[in-house]
PDB file of C-alpha atoms in Angstrom:
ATOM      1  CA  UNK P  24     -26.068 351.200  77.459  1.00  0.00           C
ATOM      2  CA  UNK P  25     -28.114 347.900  77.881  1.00  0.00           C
ATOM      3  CA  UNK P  26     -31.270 347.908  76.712  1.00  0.00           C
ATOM      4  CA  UNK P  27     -34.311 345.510  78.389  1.00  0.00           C
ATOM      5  CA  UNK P  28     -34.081 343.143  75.804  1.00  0.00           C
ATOM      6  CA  UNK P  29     -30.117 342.946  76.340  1.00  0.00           C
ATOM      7  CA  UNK P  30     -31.090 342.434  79.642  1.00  0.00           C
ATOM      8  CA  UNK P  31     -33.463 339.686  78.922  1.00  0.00           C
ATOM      9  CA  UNK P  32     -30.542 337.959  76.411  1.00  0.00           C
ATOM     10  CA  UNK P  33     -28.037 338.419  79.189  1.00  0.00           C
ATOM     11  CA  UNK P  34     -30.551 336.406  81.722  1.00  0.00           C
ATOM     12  CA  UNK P  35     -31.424 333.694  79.474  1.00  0.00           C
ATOM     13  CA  UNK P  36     -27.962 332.884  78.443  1.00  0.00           C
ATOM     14  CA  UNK P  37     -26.541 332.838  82.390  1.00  0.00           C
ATOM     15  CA  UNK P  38     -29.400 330.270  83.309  1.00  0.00           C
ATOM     16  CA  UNK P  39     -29.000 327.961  80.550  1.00  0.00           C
ATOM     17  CA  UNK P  40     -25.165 327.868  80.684  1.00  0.00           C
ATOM     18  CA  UNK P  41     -24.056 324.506  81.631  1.00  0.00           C
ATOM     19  CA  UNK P  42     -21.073 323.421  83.235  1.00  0.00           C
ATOM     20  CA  UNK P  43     -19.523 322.201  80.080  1.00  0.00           C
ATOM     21  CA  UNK P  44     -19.923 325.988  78.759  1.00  0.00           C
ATOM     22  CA  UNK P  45     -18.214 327.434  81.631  1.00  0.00           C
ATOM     23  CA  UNK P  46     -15.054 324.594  81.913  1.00  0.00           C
ATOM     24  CA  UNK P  47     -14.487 325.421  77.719  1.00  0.00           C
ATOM     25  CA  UNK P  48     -14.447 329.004  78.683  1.00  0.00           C
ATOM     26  CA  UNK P  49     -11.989 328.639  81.532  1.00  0.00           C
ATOM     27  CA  UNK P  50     -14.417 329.911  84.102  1.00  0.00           C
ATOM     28  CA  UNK P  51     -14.170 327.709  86.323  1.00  0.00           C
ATOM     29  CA  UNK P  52     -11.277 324.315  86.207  1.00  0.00           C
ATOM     30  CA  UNK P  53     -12.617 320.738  84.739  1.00  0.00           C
ATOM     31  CA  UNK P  54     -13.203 317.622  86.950  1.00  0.00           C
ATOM     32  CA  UNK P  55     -13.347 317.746  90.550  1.00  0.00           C
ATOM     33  CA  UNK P  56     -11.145 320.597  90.771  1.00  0.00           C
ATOM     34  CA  UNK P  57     -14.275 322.629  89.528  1.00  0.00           C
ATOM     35  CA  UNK P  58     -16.726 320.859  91.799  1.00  0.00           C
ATOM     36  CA  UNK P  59     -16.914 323.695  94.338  1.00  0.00           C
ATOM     37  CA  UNK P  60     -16.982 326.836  91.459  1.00  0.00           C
ATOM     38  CA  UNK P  61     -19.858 324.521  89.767  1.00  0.00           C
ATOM     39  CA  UNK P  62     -22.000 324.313  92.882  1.00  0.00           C
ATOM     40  CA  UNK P  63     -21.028 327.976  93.858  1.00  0.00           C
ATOM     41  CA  UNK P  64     -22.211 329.016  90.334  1.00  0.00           C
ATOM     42  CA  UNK P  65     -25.586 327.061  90.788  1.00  0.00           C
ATOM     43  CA  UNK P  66     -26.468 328.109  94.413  1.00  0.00           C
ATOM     44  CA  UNK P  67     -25.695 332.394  93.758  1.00  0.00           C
ATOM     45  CA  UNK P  68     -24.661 333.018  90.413  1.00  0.00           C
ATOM     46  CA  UNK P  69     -24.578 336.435  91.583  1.00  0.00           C
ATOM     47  CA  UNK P  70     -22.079 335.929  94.403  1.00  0.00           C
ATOM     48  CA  UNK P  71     -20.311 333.770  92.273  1.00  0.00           C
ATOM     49  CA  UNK P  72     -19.426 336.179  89.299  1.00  0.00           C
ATOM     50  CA  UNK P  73     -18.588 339.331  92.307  1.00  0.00           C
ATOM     51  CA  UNK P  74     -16.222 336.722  93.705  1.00  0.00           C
ATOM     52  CA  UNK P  75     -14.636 335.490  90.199  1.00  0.00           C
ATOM     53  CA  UNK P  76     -11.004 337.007  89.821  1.00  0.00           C
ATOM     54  CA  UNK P  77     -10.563 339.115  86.483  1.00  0.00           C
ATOM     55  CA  UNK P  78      -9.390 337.047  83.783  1.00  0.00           C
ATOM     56  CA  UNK P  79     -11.817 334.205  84.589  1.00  0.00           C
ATOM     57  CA  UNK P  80     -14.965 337.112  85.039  1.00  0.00           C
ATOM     58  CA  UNK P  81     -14.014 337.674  81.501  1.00  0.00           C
ATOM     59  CA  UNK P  82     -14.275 334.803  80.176  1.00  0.00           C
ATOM     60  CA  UNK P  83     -17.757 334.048  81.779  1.00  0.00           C
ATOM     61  CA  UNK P  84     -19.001 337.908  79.852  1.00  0.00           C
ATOM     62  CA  UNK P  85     -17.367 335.933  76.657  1.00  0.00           C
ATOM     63  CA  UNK P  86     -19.475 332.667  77.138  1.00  0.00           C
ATOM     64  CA  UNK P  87     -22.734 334.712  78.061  1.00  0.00           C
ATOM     65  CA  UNK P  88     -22.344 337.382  74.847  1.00  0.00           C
ATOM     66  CA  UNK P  89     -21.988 334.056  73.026  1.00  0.00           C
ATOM     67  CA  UNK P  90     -24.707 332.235  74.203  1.00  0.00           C
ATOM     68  CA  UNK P  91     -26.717 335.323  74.037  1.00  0.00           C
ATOM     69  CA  UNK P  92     -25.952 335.561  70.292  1.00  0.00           C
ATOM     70  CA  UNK P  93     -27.120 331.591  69.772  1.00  0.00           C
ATOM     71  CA  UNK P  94     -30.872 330.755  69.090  1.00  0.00           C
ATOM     72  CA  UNK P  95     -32.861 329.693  71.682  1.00  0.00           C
ATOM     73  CA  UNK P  96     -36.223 328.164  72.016  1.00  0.00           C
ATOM     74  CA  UNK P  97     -39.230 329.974  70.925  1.00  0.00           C
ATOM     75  CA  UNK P  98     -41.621 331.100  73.437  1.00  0.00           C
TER      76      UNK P  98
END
């Protein structure tokens, strides 16, 4: 079960991803061939993940659990 502050983890670590994080995690391909996936990712990350194919989907939940799990910036 996720909890609200799973949630809250899972949120913060999507919108701070960079597109460095996702080409290292194979989500999407480096250079240009990743141009479109990048913008796609930036303009409905929502759309983006429902559209990913399997394999690739997860490897984005990999990235995110991992930058969940790294320290952040105190608020």
């Amino acid at each position: 079960m996720i909890t609200g502050t799973d949630l809250l983890q899972i949120s913060r670590a999507r919108v701070s991803m960079n597109r460095a994080d996702l080409e290292v995690a194979g989500v999407i391909d480096r250079g240009e061939a990743g141009d479109k996936a990048w913008s796609n990712f930036g303009r409905d990350m929502d759309t983006f993940i429902l559209k990913l194919p399997a394999q690739r989907r997860g490897a984005l939940a990999a990235a995110i659990q991992d930058q969940a799990g790294r320290p952040g910036p105190s608020h």
